[in-house]
Amino acid sequence: MTDPRLSELARQLPALKLSTDPGDLEHHGRDWTRRWAPAPLAIAWPSSIEDVQGVVRWANAHGVGIVPSGGRTGLSGGAVAAHGELVVSLDRMNRVLAFDPIDRILTVQPGIALEAVQNAAQEQGLLYPVSFAARGSCQIGGNIATNAGGIRVIRYGNTRQWVAGLKVVTGTGELLDLNRGLIKNASGYDLRHLVIGSEGTLGIVVEATLTLTSPPPASQVMLLAVPAMDALMKVFAEARHRLRLEAFEFFTDRALHHVLAHGAQRPFDDTHPFYVVTEFDAADEQAEADALAFFGLCMDEGWVADGAIAANEAQAAALWRLREGITESLAPHKPYKNDVSVRISAVPAFMAEMEALLAEGYPHFDVVWFGHIGDGNLHINVLKPTDLDNATFVAQCEHVTALLVDTLARHGGSISAEHGIGLVKKPWLGSVRSDAEIALMRGIKAVWDPRGIMNPGKLL
Ligand code: 2HG
Ligand code: ZN
């Protein structure tokens, strides 16, 4: 460590693992966005809460920014370190600490992968229900920092709903023990919920107590081919009415094109404008009959042109791959990502307006729509044409974002549904939050992090 500040840190916290190896700086300085060149000062791997506190106090003393780092699967630049920050990786704090069968709560360290949390719940015969494609590599601390959503929000809500307690080191190095697993706690401001979704700008989550639930009964997975968006909304309304839904996801023919090119299996002979993957309870014969009646009605009404139902787990996984494999299949095309939400009822009008704007202004762009239609959450990925350089492409996409922001405003929507503001959507925060709200956010940030060292430049 040639930097005297780092030598001091190493002396103060002998158990802290530190690295300035160029490979580590590169790897830990970025997330799934590839727009910013990573340039952190160093990477620190604490293995205890005390070390996290020590790092934060050191950062205050030296005015060094801290970027908390989980699985770095973020899509908004929230975990990018491009300006000499210290990246604090939670990789070494990745254990399950406790399970209480009476409270049905699981206490974990922040660096545990989401999938490991799901597995730990399963070992207890229970379910941690938040789930999405990055579950194998994303970490619970990052899920909490972004209030991650995913594919089962329609049934179980966002991460926020499952956090019963949080230990947090604030921007001054203070340790807070928030809510302690209580179900009822009417004692003033719930600071736990302020931390959830704060994108690492207030403090570092160092322990989380998660509520578990009973696993759902056996389910069925169905794929539907849908001719039009209006029909798709009718299918959704009918599915929600007749079935107990666990997921209701959609994607377009362009999304299918890319996921097939990436090795997935073609589901139907013909192509269709839209597809739905839905999963619902099917514990008994009655539930299965309800599912068939639902499918029959959709066919009779002409809302659905074709359908497939998974007969076993392998087929269910193959149908889910068509939806969950989309992000990975688009990655080689360096997509510019949008993650927006409107009220469910506003989805068709919003989509029609955006599609018209995109077709008129950007006919040469391959625009891929998919997402959590049952939550009003749409992912719009614009793919980079191979002949366009990155900077020009991003600049052109930001014009599209301006159109998007206007259209969203008309429909009362949000520029970020579940990925967060980070760096990517920061210029448009003012389109969804009022000046008064942003002033309050800044005030809160100043109290929690008076020296502005916590994930500087992100969100605000
Ligand atoms: C998903 O729903 C994720 O698959 C990623 O939120 C969305 O890649 C995206 O734009
Ligand atoms: Zn999503």
Coordinates of C-alpha atoms and ligand atoms in Angstrom, one line a residue:
M1 CA 0.0 0.0 0.0
T2 CA 1.9 3.1 -1.2
D3 CA -1.0 5.5 -0.3
P4 CA -0.3 6.5 3.3
R5 CA -4.1 6.7 4.0
L6 CA -4.4 3.0 3.1
S7 CA -1.3 2.1 5.2
E8 CA -3.0 3.8 8.1
L9 CA -6.3 1.9 7.4
A10 CA -4.4 -1.4 7.3
R11 CA -2.6 -0.6 10.6
Q12 CA -5.9 0.4 12.3
L13 CA -7.8 -2.7 11.2
P14 CA -5.4 -5.6 10.9
A15 CA -8.2 -8.1 10.1
L16 CA -9.4 -6.0 7.1
K17 CA -8.5 -7.5 3.7
L18 CA -7.4 -4.7 1.4
S19 CA -6.3 -4.7 -2.3
T20 CA -5.1 -2.3 -4.9
D21 CA -4.5 -5.0 -7.4
P22 CA -5.6 -3.7 -10.9
G23 CA -7.7 -6.7 -11.5
D24 CA -9.6 -6.2 -8.2
L25 CA -10.0 -2.5 -8.9
E26 CA -11.5 -3.3 -12.3
H27 CA -13.7 -6.1 -11.1
H28 CA -15.1 -4.3 -8.0
G29 CA -15.3 -0.8 -9.5
R30 CA -18.2 -1.6 -11.8
D31 CA -21.6 -3.2 -11.9
W32 CA -23.5 -4.6 -14.9
T33 CA -23.6 -1.1 -16.5
R34 CA -20.5 -0.8 -18.5
R35 CA -20.6 3.0 -19.0
W36 CA -18.1 4.2 -16.4
A37 CA -14.4 3.3 -16.3
P38 CA -13.8 1.8 -12.8
A39 CA -11.2 3.8 -10.8
P40 CA -11.5 3.1 -7.1
L41 CA -8.7 3.9 -4.6
A42 CA -8.8 0.3 -3.2
I43 CA -11.1 -2.5 -2.3
A44 CA -11.8 -3.4 1.3
W45 CA -13.3 -6.7 2.5
P46 CA -14.4 -6.3 6.2
S47 CA -15.4 -9.5 8.0
S48 CA -17.1 -7.9 11.0
I49 CA -19.4 -5.1 11.9
E50 CA -16.6 -3.4 13.9
D51 CA -14.4 -3.4 10.8
V52 CA -17.2 -1.8 8.8
Q53 CA -17.5 0.9 11.5
G54 CA -13.7 1.3 11.5
V55 CA -13.6 1.8 7.7
V56 CA -16.4 4.4 7.8
R57 CA -14.6 6.3 10.6
W58 CA -11.4 6.2 8.6
A59 CA -13.2 7.4 5.4
N60 CA -14.7 10.3 7.4
A61 CA -11.3 11.3 8.7
H62 CA -9.8 11.3 5.2
G63 CA -12.8 12.5 3.3
V64 CA -12.7 9.3 1.1
G65 CA -16.0 8.2 -0.5
I66 CA -17.3 4.7 0.2
V67 CA -19.1 2.5 -2.4
P68 CA -20.8 -0.4 -0.7
S69 CA -20.5 -3.4 -3.0
G70 CA -22.6 -6.6 -3.2
G71 CA -22.9 -8.9 -6.2
R72 CA -22.6 -5.9 -8.6
T73 CA -25.5 -7.1 -10.7
G74 CA -27.1 -3.6 -10.5
L75 CA -28.3 -2.0 -13.7
S76 CA -28.2 1.7 -12.7
G77 CA -24.6 2.3 -11.8
G78 CA -25.3 2.3 -8.1
A79 CA -22.2 0.3 -7.3
V80 CA -19.8 2.0 -9.7
A81 CA -16.6 3.4 -8.2
A82 CA -15.1 5.8 -10.8
H83 CA -13.6 8.6 -8.7
G84 CA -11.1 7.2 -6.2
E85 CA -13.6 5.8 -3.7
L86 CA -13.0 2.9 -1.4
V87 CA -15.1 0.0 -2.5
V88 CA -16.4 -1.9 0.6
S89 CA -17.2 -5.4 -0.5
L90 CA -19.4 -7.4 1.7
D91 CA -18.3 -10.7 0.1
R92 CA -16.7 -12.0 3.3
M93 CA -19.8 -11.3 5.5
N94 CA -21.9 -14.0 3.8
R95 CA -23.2 -16.3 6.6
V96 CA -26.6 -17.2 8.0
L97 CA -26.4 -16.1 11.6
A98 CA -29.7 -17.4 13.1
F99 CA -33.1 -18.9 12.4
D100 CA -36.0 -18.7 14.8
P101 CA -38.8 -21.2 14.0
I102 CA -41.3 -19.4 16.3
D103 CA -40.8 -16.0 14.7
R104 CA -40.0 -17.6 11.4
I105 CA -37.2 -15.2 10.8
L106 CA -33.8 -15.7 9.4
T107 CA -30.9 -13.5 10.3
V108 CA -28.1 -13.1 7.7
Q109 CA -25.0 -11.1 6.9
P110 CA -25.4 -8.7 4.0
G111 CA -23.0 -10.5 1.6
I112 CA -25.0 -13.7 1.3
A113 CA -26.4 -14.4 -2.2
L114 CA -30.1 -14.2 -2.6
E115 CA -30.2 -17.9 -3.7
A116 CA -28.4 -18.9 -0.5
V117 CA -31.1 -17.1 1.5
Q118 CA -33.8 -19.0 -0.5
N119 CA -32.0 -22.3 0.1
A120 CA -31.6 -21.6 3.9
A121 CA -35.3 -20.9 4.1
Q122 CA -36.1 -24.1 2.2
E123 CA -33.9 -26.1 4.6
Q124 CA -36.3 -24.9 7.3
G125 CA -39.4 -25.9 5.2
L126 CA -40.1 -22.2 4.5
L127 CA -39.8 -19.7 1.7
Y128 CA -38.0 -16.4 1.2
P129 CA -40.2 -15.3 -1.7
V130 CA -38.3 -12.5 -3.5
S131 CA -36.8 -13.8 -6.6
F132 CA -35.3 -12.8 -10.0
A133 CA -32.8 -14.0 -12.6
A134 CA -29.7 -12.6 -10.8
R135 CA -30.4 -14.6 -7.6
G136 CA -27.3 -16.7 -7.9
S137 CA -24.9 -13.7 -7.7
C138 CA -26.8 -10.7 -6.3
Q139 CA -26.5 -10.2 -2.5
I140 CA -29.1 -9.5 0.1
G141 CA -27.5 -6.3 1.1
G142 CA -27.8 -5.0 -2.4
N143 CA -31.4 -6.3 -2.6
I144 CA -32.2 -4.2 0.5
A145 CA -30.3 -1.1 -0.8
T146 CA -32.5 -1.1 -3.9
N147 CA -35.7 -2.6 -2.5
A148 CA -35.3 -5.3 -5.2
G149 CA -38.5 -6.5 -6.8
G150 CA -38.4 -9.3 -9.4
I151 CA -40.8 -11.9 -10.8
R152 CA -43.0 -12.6 -7.8
V153 CA -43.9 -9.1 -6.6
I154 CA -47.4 -9.6 -7.8
R155 CA -47.9 -12.2 -5.0
Y156 CA -45.3 -11.3 -2.4
G157 CA -44.4 -7.6 -2.8
N158 CA -40.9 -6.1 -2.9
T159 CA -37.9 -6.8 -0.6
R160 CA -39.2 -4.1 1.8
Q161 CA -42.0 -6.4 2.8
W162 CA -39.7 -9.1 4.1
V163 CA -37.2 -7.1 6.1
A164 CA -38.1 -7.4 9.8
G165 CA -34.9 -6.0 11.2
L166 CA -31.7 -4.3 10.0
K167 CA -28.4 -3.5 11.5
V168 CA -26.9 -0.5 9.7
V169 CA -23.6 1.4 10.0
T170 CA -24.4 5.1 9.2
G171 CA -22.2 7.6 7.4
T172 CA -20.7 8.6 10.7
G173 CA -19.9 5.0 11.8
E174 CA -22.7 4.7 14.3
L175 CA -24.3 1.2 14.5
L176 CA -28.2 1.2 14.4
D177 CA -30.2 -1.9 15.4
L178 CA -33.5 -1.2 13.6
N179 CA -36.8 -2.9 14.5
R180 CA -35.2 -6.1 15.8
G181 CA -37.6 -8.5 14.1
L182 CA -40.8 -7.0 15.7
I183 CA -44.1 -7.3 13.8
K184 CA -45.6 -4.4 15.6
N185 CA -43.5 -1.4 16.6
A186 CA -45.3 1.9 16.8
S187 CA -42.5 4.0 18.1
G188 CA -42.0 6.8 15.6
Y189 CA -40.2 7.0 12.3
D190 CA -39.4 3.6 10.9
L191 CA -35.7 4.2 10.0
R192 CA -35.5 0.6 8.6
H193 CA -37.7 1.6 5.7
L194 CA -35.6 4.7 5.0
V195 CA -32.6 2.5 4.6
I196 CA -34.4 0.1 2.3
G197 CA -34.1 1.5 -1.2
S198 CA -31.6 4.2 -0.2
E199 CA -28.9 2.8 -2.6
G200 CA -26.1 2.9 -0.1
T201 CA -26.3 6.7 0.3
L202 CA -27.2 6.6 4.0
G203 CA -25.1 3.8 5.4
I204 CA -24.1 0.2 5.0
V205 CA -26.4 -2.7 5.8
V206 CA -24.4 -5.1 8.0
E207 CA -27.1 -7.6 9.1
A208 CA -30.6 -8.3 8.0
T209 CA -33.4 -10.2 9.7
L210 CA -35.8 -11.6 7.1
T211 CA -39.3 -12.8 7.5
L212 CA -40.0 -16.2 5.9
T213 CA -43.4 -17.6 4.8
S214 CA -45.0 -21.0 4.1
P215 CA -44.1 -22.3 0.7
P216 CA -47.0 -22.1 -1.8
P217 CA -48.8 -25.3 -3.0
A218 CA -47.7 -27.0 -6.2
S219 CA -47.9 -24.6 -9.1
Q220 CA -48.2 -24.7 -12.9
V221 CA -46.3 -22.6 -15.5
M222 CA -48.1 -21.6 -18.6
L223 CA -46.9 -19.7 -21.7
L224 CA -49.4 -17.8 -23.8
A225 CA -49.0 -16.2 -27.2
V226 CA -51.0 -13.0 -27.4
P227 CA -51.9 -11.0 -30.5
A228 CA -52.2 -7.5 -29.0
M229 CA -51.6 -5.4 -25.9
D230 CA -55.3 -4.8 -25.1
A231 CA -55.9 -8.5 -25.3
L232 CA -52.9 -9.1 -23.0
M233 CA -54.5 -6.8 -20.3
K234 CA -57.8 -8.8 -20.6
V235 CA -55.8 -12.0 -20.1
F236 CA -54.2 -10.5 -17.0
A237 CA -57.5 -9.4 -15.5
E238 CA -59.1 -12.8 -16.2
A239 CA -56.0 -14.6 -14.8
R240 CA -56.0 -12.5 -11.6
H241 CA -59.7 -13.2 -11.2
R242 CA -59.7 -16.9 -11.7
L243 CA -56.3 -18.1 -10.6
R244 CA -54.0 -17.6 -7.6
L245 CA -51.1 -16.0 -9.4
E246 CA -47.4 -16.2 -8.4
A247 CA -46.1 -14.4 -11.5
F248 CA -47.5 -12.8 -14.6
E249 CA -44.6 -11.7 -16.9
F250 CA -44.6 -10.6 -20.5
F251 CA -42.1 -10.1 -23.4
T252 CA -42.3 -9.2 -27.1
D253 CA -41.3 -11.1 -30.2
R254 CA -38.0 -9.1 -30.3
A255 CA -37.2 -10.4 -26.8
L256 CA -38.0 -14.0 -27.9
H257 CA -35.8 -13.5 -31.0
H258 CA -32.8 -12.7 -28.8
V259 CA -33.4 -15.3 -26.2
L260 CA -33.8 -18.0 -28.9
A261 CA -30.6 -16.8 -30.6
H262 CA -29.0 -17.3 -27.1
G263 CA -29.9 -21.0 -27.1
A264 CA -33.4 -21.2 -25.6
Q265 CA -36.0 -23.6 -27.2
R266 CA -38.6 -22.2 -29.6
P267 CA -42.0 -22.6 -27.9
F268 CA -44.4 -22.3 -30.8
D269 CA -44.1 -22.7 -34.6
D270 CA -45.5 -19.3 -35.4
T271 CA -44.4 -16.0 -34.1
H272 CA -46.7 -13.6 -32.2
P273 CA -46.4 -10.0 -31.1
F274 CA -46.5 -10.7 -27.3
Y275 CA -46.0 -13.6 -24.9
V276 CA -46.9 -14.2 -21.3
V277 CA -45.3 -16.5 -18.8
T278 CA -47.6 -17.0 -15.8
E279 CA -47.3 -19.3 -12.8
F280 CA -50.2 -20.0 -10.4
D281 CA -51.2 -22.4 -7.7
A282 CA -52.4 -25.8 -9.0
A283 CA -52.6 -27.9 -5.9
D284 CA -55.7 -30.0 -6.8
E285 CA -58.0 -31.0 -9.6
Q286 CA -60.2 -28.0 -9.1
A287 CA -57.3 -25.6 -9.5
E288 CA -56.2 -27.4 -12.7
A289 CA -59.7 -27.3 -14.1
D290 CA -59.8 -23.5 -13.3
A291 CA -56.6 -23.1 -15.3
L292 CA -58.0 -25.0 -18.3
A293 CA -61.2 -23.0 -18.1
F294 CA -59.2 -19.8 -18.0
F295 CA -57.2 -20.9 -21.1
G296 CA -60.3 -22.0 -23.0
L297 CA -62.0 -18.6 -22.3
C298 CA -58.9 -16.7 -23.6
M299 CA -58.8 -18.8 -26.7
D300 CA -62.6 -18.4 -27.4
E301 CA -62.3 -14.6 -26.9
G302 CA -59.4 -14.4 -29.3
W303 CA -57.2 -12.9 -26.6
V304 CA -54.7 -15.8 -26.9
A305 CA -53.5 -17.4 -30.1
D306 CA -51.6 -20.3 -28.7
G307 CA -50.5 -21.7 -25.4
A308 CA -48.3 -24.3 -23.7
I309 CA -48.5 -25.7 -20.2
A310 CA -45.4 -27.3 -18.5
A311 CA -45.9 -30.9 -17.7
N312 CA -42.9 -31.2 -15.5
E313 CA -40.2 -29.2 -13.8
A314 CA -37.8 -29.3 -16.8
Q315 CA -40.6 -27.9 -19.1
A316 CA -41.4 -25.2 -16.5
A317 CA -37.7 -24.2 -16.4
A318 CA -37.6 -24.1 -20.2
L319 CA -40.7 -21.8 -20.2
W320 CA -39.2 -19.6 -17.5
R321 CA -35.9 -19.4 -19.4
L322 CA -37.7 -17.6 -22.2
R323 CA -38.4 -14.8 -19.8
E324 CA -35.5 -15.0 -17.3
G325 CA -32.9 -15.4 -20.0
I326 CA -33.7 -12.1 -21.8
T327 CA -31.2 -9.8 -19.9
E328 CA -28.3 -12.2 -20.5
S329 CA -29.2 -12.6 -24.2
L330 CA -29.3 -8.8 -24.7
A331 CA -26.0 -8.1 -22.9
P332 CA -23.8 -8.6 -26.0
H333 CA -25.8 -5.8 -27.7
K334 CA -24.8 -3.3 -25.0
P335 CA -28.4 -2.3 -24.3
Y336 CA -29.5 1.1 -22.9
K337 CA -31.9 0.1 -20.2
N338 CA -35.1 1.6 -19.0
D339 CA -37.0 0.3 -16.0
V340 CA -40.3 2.2 -15.7
S341 CA -43.6 1.8 -14.0
V342 CA -47.1 3.1 -14.5
R343 CA -50.4 2.0 -12.9
I344 CA -51.4 -1.3 -14.4
S345 CA -54.4 0.3 -16.0
A346 CA -52.2 2.8 -17.8
V347 CA -49.9 0.2 -19.4
P348 CA -51.6 -0.2 -22.9
A349 CA -51.9 3.6 -23.5
F350 CA -48.4 4.3 -22.2
M351 CA -46.9 1.5 -24.4
A352 CA -48.8 2.6 -27.5
E353 CA -47.6 6.2 -27.1
M354 CA -44.0 5.2 -26.5
E355 CA -44.0 2.7 -29.4
A356 CA -45.3 5.5 -31.8
L357 CA -42.6 7.9 -30.6
L358 CA -39.9 5.3 -30.9
A359 CA -41.0 4.2 -34.4
E360 CA -41.1 7.8 -35.6
G361 CA -37.9 9.1 -34.0
Y362 CA -35.7 6.0 -33.8
P363 CA -36.8 3.6 -36.5
H364 CA -33.3 2.1 -36.7
F365 CA -33.2 1.0 -33.1
D366 CA -34.0 -2.5 -32.0
V367 CA -36.3 -1.9 -29.0
V368 CA -37.0 -4.8 -26.7
W369 CA -39.9 -4.7 -24.2
F370 CA -40.4 -7.1 -21.4
G371 CA -41.2 -7.2 -17.8
H372 CA -43.5 -7.5 -14.9
I373 CA -46.7 -6.5 -16.5
G374 CA -48.7 -7.6 -13.5
D375 CA -46.9 -4.9 -11.5
G376 CA -47.1 -2.2 -14.2
N377 CA -43.3 -2.5 -14.5
L378 CA -41.8 -2.5 -18.0
H379 CA -38.3 -3.0 -19.1
I380 CA -37.4 -1.2 -22.3
N381 CA -34.0 -2.2 -23.6
V382 CA -32.7 -0.3 -26.7
L383 CA -29.9 -2.3 -28.4
K384 CA -26.8 -0.6 -29.8
P385 CA -26.5 -0.8 -33.5
T386 CA -23.1 -2.2 -34.3
D387 CA -22.1 0.7 -36.5
L388 CA -22.7 3.3 -33.8
D389 CA -20.1 4.2 -31.2
N390 CA -21.0 4.0 -27.5
A391 CA -21.1 7.7 -26.7
T392 CA -23.3 8.6 -29.7
F393 CA -25.6 5.7 -28.9
V394 CA -26.0 6.8 -25.2
A395 CA -26.6 10.4 -26.3
Q396 CA -29.3 9.3 -28.7
C397 CA -30.9 7.1 -26.1
E398 CA -30.9 10.0 -23.6
H399 CA -33.1 11.9 -26.1
V400 CA -35.4 8.9 -26.0
T401 CA -35.3 9.0 -22.2
A402 CA -36.5 12.6 -22.4
L403 CA -39.5 11.5 -24.5
L404 CA -40.0 8.6 -22.1
V405 CA -40.0 11.0 -19.1
D406 CA -42.7 13.2 -20.6
T407 CA -44.9 10.2 -21.5
L408 CA -44.4 8.8 -18.0
A409 CA -45.3 12.1 -16.4
R410 CA -48.5 12.2 -18.4
H411 CA -49.4 8.8 -17.0
G412 CA -48.2 9.4 -13.5
G413 CA -45.4 6.8 -13.8
S414 CA -41.8 6.4 -12.5
I415 CA -38.5 6.5 -14.3
S416 CA -37.3 3.6 -12.0
A417 CA -39.5 0.8 -10.9
E418 CA -37.0 -1.6 -9.3
H419 CA -33.5 -1.0 -10.6
G420 CA -32.9 2.2 -8.7
I421 CA -31.7 5.7 -9.7
G422 CA -27.9 5.2 -9.2
L423 CA -26.0 7.2 -11.8
V424 CA -28.0 6.2 -14.9
K425 CA -31.3 7.8 -14.0
K426 CA -30.0 10.6 -11.8
P427 CA -30.6 13.4 -14.3
W428 CA -34.3 12.5 -14.3
L429 CA -35.0 12.1 -10.5
G430 CA -36.8 15.5 -10.6
S431 CA -39.3 14.1 -13.1
V432 CA -40.7 11.7 -10.4
R433 CA -40.0 13.5 -7.1
S434 CA -41.0 17.1 -6.4
D435 CA -38.5 19.7 -5.4
A436 CA -39.8 19.6 -1.8
E437 CA -39.3 15.8 -1.7
I438 CA -35.8 16.1 -3.1
A439 CA -35.0 18.8 -0.5
L440 CA -36.2 16.5 2.3
M441 CA -34.1 13.6 0.8
R442 CA -31.0 15.9 0.8
G443 CA -31.7 16.9 4.4
I444 CA -32.0 13.2 5.5
K445 CA -28.8 12.4 3.7
A446 CA -27.0 15.3 5.5
V447 CA -28.1 14.0 8.9
W448 CA -27.1 10.3 8.2
D449 CA -23.9 11.2 6.3
P450 CA -22.8 14.7 7.1
R451 CA -19.5 14.4 5.3
G452 CA -21.1 13.0 2.2
I453 CA -18.9 9.9 2.0
M454 CA -21.7 7.3 1.5
N455 CA -21.9 6.3 -2.2
P456 CA -21.2 9.9 -3.3
G457 CA -22.9 11.1 -6.5
K458 CA -25.5 8.3 -6.6
L459 CA -29.2 9.0 -6.4
L460 CA -29.0 12.7 -5.4
Ligands
2HG1 C1 -35.6 -8.5 -15.2 O1 -36.8 -8.2 -14.9 C2 -34.6 -7.6 -14.6 O2 -35.3 -9.4 -15.8 C3 -33.6 -7.1 -15.6 O3 -35.1 -6.6 -13.8 C4 -34.3 -6.2 -16.6 O4 -32.4 -6.3 -18.1 C5 -33.3 -5.6 -17.8 O5 -33.6 -4.5 -18.3
ZN2 ZN -37.2 -6.7 -13.7

